[in-house]
mmCIF file of C-alpha atoms in Angstrom:
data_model
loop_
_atom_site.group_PDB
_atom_site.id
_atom_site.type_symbol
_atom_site.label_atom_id
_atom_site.label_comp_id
_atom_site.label_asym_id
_atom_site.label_seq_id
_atom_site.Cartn_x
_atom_site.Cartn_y
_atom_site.Cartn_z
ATOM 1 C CA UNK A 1 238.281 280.550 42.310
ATOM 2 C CA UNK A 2 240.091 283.505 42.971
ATOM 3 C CA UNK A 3 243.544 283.457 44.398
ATOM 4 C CA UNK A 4 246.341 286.396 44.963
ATOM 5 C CA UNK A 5 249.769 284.977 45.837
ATOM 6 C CA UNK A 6 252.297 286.732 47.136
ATOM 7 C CA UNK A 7 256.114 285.733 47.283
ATOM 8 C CA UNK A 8 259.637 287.371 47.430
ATOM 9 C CA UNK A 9 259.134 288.907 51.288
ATOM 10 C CA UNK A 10 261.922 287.704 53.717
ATOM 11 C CA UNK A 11 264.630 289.412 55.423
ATOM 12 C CA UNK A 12 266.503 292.031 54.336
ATOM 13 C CA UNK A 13 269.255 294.792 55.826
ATOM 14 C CA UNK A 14 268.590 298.504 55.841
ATOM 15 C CA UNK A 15 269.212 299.970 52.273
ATOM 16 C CA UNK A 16 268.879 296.486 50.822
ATOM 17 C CA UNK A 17 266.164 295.467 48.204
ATOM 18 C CA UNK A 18 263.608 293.165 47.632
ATOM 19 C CA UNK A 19 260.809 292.064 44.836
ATOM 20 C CA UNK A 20 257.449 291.198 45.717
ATOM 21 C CA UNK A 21 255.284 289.201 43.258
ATOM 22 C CA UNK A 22 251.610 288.725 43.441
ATOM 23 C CA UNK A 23 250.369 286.416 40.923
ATOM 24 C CA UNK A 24 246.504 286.183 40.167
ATOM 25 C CA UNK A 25 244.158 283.887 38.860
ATOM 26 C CA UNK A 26 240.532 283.249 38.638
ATOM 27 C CA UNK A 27 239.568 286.718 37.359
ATOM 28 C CA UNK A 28 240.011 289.027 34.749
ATOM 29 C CA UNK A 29 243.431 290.664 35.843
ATOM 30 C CA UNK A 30 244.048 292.764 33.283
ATOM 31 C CA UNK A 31 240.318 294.883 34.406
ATOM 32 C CA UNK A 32 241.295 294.914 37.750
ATOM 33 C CA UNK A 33 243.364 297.783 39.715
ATOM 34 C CA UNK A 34 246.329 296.387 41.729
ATOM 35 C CA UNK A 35 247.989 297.601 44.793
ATOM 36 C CA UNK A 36 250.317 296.657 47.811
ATOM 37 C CA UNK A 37 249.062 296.929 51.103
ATOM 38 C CA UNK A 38 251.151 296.333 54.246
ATOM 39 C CA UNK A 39 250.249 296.227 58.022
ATOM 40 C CA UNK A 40 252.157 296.125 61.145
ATOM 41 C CA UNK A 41 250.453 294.820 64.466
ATOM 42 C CA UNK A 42 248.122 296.787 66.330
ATOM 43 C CA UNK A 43 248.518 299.222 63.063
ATOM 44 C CA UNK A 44 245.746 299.981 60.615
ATOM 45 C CA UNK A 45 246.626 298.212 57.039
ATOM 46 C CA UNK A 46 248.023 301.093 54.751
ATOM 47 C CA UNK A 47 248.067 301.475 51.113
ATOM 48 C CA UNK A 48 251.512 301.326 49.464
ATOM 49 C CA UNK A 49 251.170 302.028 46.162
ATOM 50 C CA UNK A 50 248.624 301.462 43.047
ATOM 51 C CA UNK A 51 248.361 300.798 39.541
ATOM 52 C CA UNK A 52 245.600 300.964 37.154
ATOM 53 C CA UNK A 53 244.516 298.166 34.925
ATOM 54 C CA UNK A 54 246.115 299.542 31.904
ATOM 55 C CA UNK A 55 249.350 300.244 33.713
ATOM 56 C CA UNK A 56 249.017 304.001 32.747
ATOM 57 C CA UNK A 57 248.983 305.462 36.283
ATOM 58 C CA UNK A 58 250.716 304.575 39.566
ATOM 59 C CA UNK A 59 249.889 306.293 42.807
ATOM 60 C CA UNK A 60 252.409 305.464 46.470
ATOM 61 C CA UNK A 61 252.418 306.385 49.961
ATOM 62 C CA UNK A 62 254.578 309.439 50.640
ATOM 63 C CA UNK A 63 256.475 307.263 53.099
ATOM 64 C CA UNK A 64 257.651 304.626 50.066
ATOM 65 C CA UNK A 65 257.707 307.738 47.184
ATOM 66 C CA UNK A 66 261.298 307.492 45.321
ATOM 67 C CA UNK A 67 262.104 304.251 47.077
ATOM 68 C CA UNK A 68 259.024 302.152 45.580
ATOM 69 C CA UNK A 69 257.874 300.994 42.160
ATOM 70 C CA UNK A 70 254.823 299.105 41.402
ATOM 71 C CA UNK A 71 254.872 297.319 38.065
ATOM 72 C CA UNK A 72 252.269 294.914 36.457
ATOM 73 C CA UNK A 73 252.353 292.354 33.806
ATOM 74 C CA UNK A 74 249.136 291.346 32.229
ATOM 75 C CA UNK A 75 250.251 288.557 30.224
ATOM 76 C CA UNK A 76 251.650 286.920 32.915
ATOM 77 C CA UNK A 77 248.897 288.218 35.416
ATOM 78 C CA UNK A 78 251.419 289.465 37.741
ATOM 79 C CA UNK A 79 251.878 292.714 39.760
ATOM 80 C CA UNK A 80 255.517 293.302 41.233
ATOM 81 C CA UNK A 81 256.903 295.301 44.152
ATOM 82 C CA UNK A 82 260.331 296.813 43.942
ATOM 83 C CA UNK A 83 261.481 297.898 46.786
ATOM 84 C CA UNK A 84 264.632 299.659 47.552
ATOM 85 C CA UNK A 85 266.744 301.403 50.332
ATOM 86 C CA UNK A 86 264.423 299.511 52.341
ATOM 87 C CA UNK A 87 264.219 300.776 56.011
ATOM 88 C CA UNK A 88 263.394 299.261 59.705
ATOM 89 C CA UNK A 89 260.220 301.203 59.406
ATOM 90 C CA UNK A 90 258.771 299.204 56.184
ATOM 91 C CA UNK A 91 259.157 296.186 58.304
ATOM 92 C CA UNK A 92 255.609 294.818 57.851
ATOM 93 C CA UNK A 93 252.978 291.600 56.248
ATOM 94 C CA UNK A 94 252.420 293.452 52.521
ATOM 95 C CA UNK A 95 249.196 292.337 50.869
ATOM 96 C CA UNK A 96 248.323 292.296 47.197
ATOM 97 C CA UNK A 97 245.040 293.644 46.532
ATOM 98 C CA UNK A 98 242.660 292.862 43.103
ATOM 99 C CA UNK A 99 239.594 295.797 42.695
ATOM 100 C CA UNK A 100 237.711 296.136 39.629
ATOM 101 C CA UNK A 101 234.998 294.608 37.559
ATOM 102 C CA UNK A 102 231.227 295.536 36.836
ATOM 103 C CA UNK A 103 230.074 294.908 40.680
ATOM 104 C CA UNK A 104 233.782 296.392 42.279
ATOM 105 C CA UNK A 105 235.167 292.802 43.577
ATOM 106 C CA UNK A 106 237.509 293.252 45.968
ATOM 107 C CA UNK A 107 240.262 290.262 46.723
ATOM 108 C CA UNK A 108 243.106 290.478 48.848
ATOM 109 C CA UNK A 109 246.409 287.991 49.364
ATOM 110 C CA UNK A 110 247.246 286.036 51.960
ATOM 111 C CA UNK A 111 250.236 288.163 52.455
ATOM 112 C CA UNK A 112 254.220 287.939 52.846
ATOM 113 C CA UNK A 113 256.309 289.116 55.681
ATOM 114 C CA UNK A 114 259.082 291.792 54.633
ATOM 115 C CA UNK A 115 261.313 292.377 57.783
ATOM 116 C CA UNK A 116 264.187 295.043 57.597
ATOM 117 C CA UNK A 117 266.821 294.744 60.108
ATOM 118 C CA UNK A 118 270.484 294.430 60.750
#
């Protein structure tokens, strides 16, 4: 089976940092796209930032640019979320996302909270 966990969200003050993990099983990880997702309530669920499967090109939301890095390890089948100078308005649930394969599977995480706030 296919799973996507996500850890490392939690509470943090404003220009503070935090790590998300999402570690994958059940599929071929290293064929598979990765990004972050996140979503507030009664807000449409937003990309964050990509990576390819070969870790050769990364793509973020202007909003997280400079502030963000996505990084992936295949031998470990993990994809990490560094995130720094965090602000109130990244406050959200961020979801990892799997997307690749011959028929373009699609899996998503069960999500961790990440709240910014003094």
């Amino acid at each position: 089976q296919v799973q996507l966990v996500e850890s490392g969200g939690g509470l943090v003050q404003p220009g503070g940092s935090l790590r998300l993990s999402c570690a994958a099983s059940g599929f071929n990880f290293n064929t598979y796209s990765m990004s972050w997702y996140r979503q507030v309530p009664g807000k449409e669920r937003e990309l964050v930032a990509g990576i390819n499967s070969a870790a050769g090109s990364t793509n973020y939301a202007d909003s997280v640019k400079g502030r963000f890095t996505i990084s992936r390890d295949n031998a470990k089948n993990t994809v990490l979320l560094q995130m720094n100078s965090l602000k109130p308005e990244d406050t959200a649930v961020y979801y990892c996302r799997a997307y690749g394969g011959m028929r373009a599977y699609l899996y998503w995480g069960q999500g961790t909270q990440v709240t910014v706030s003094s």
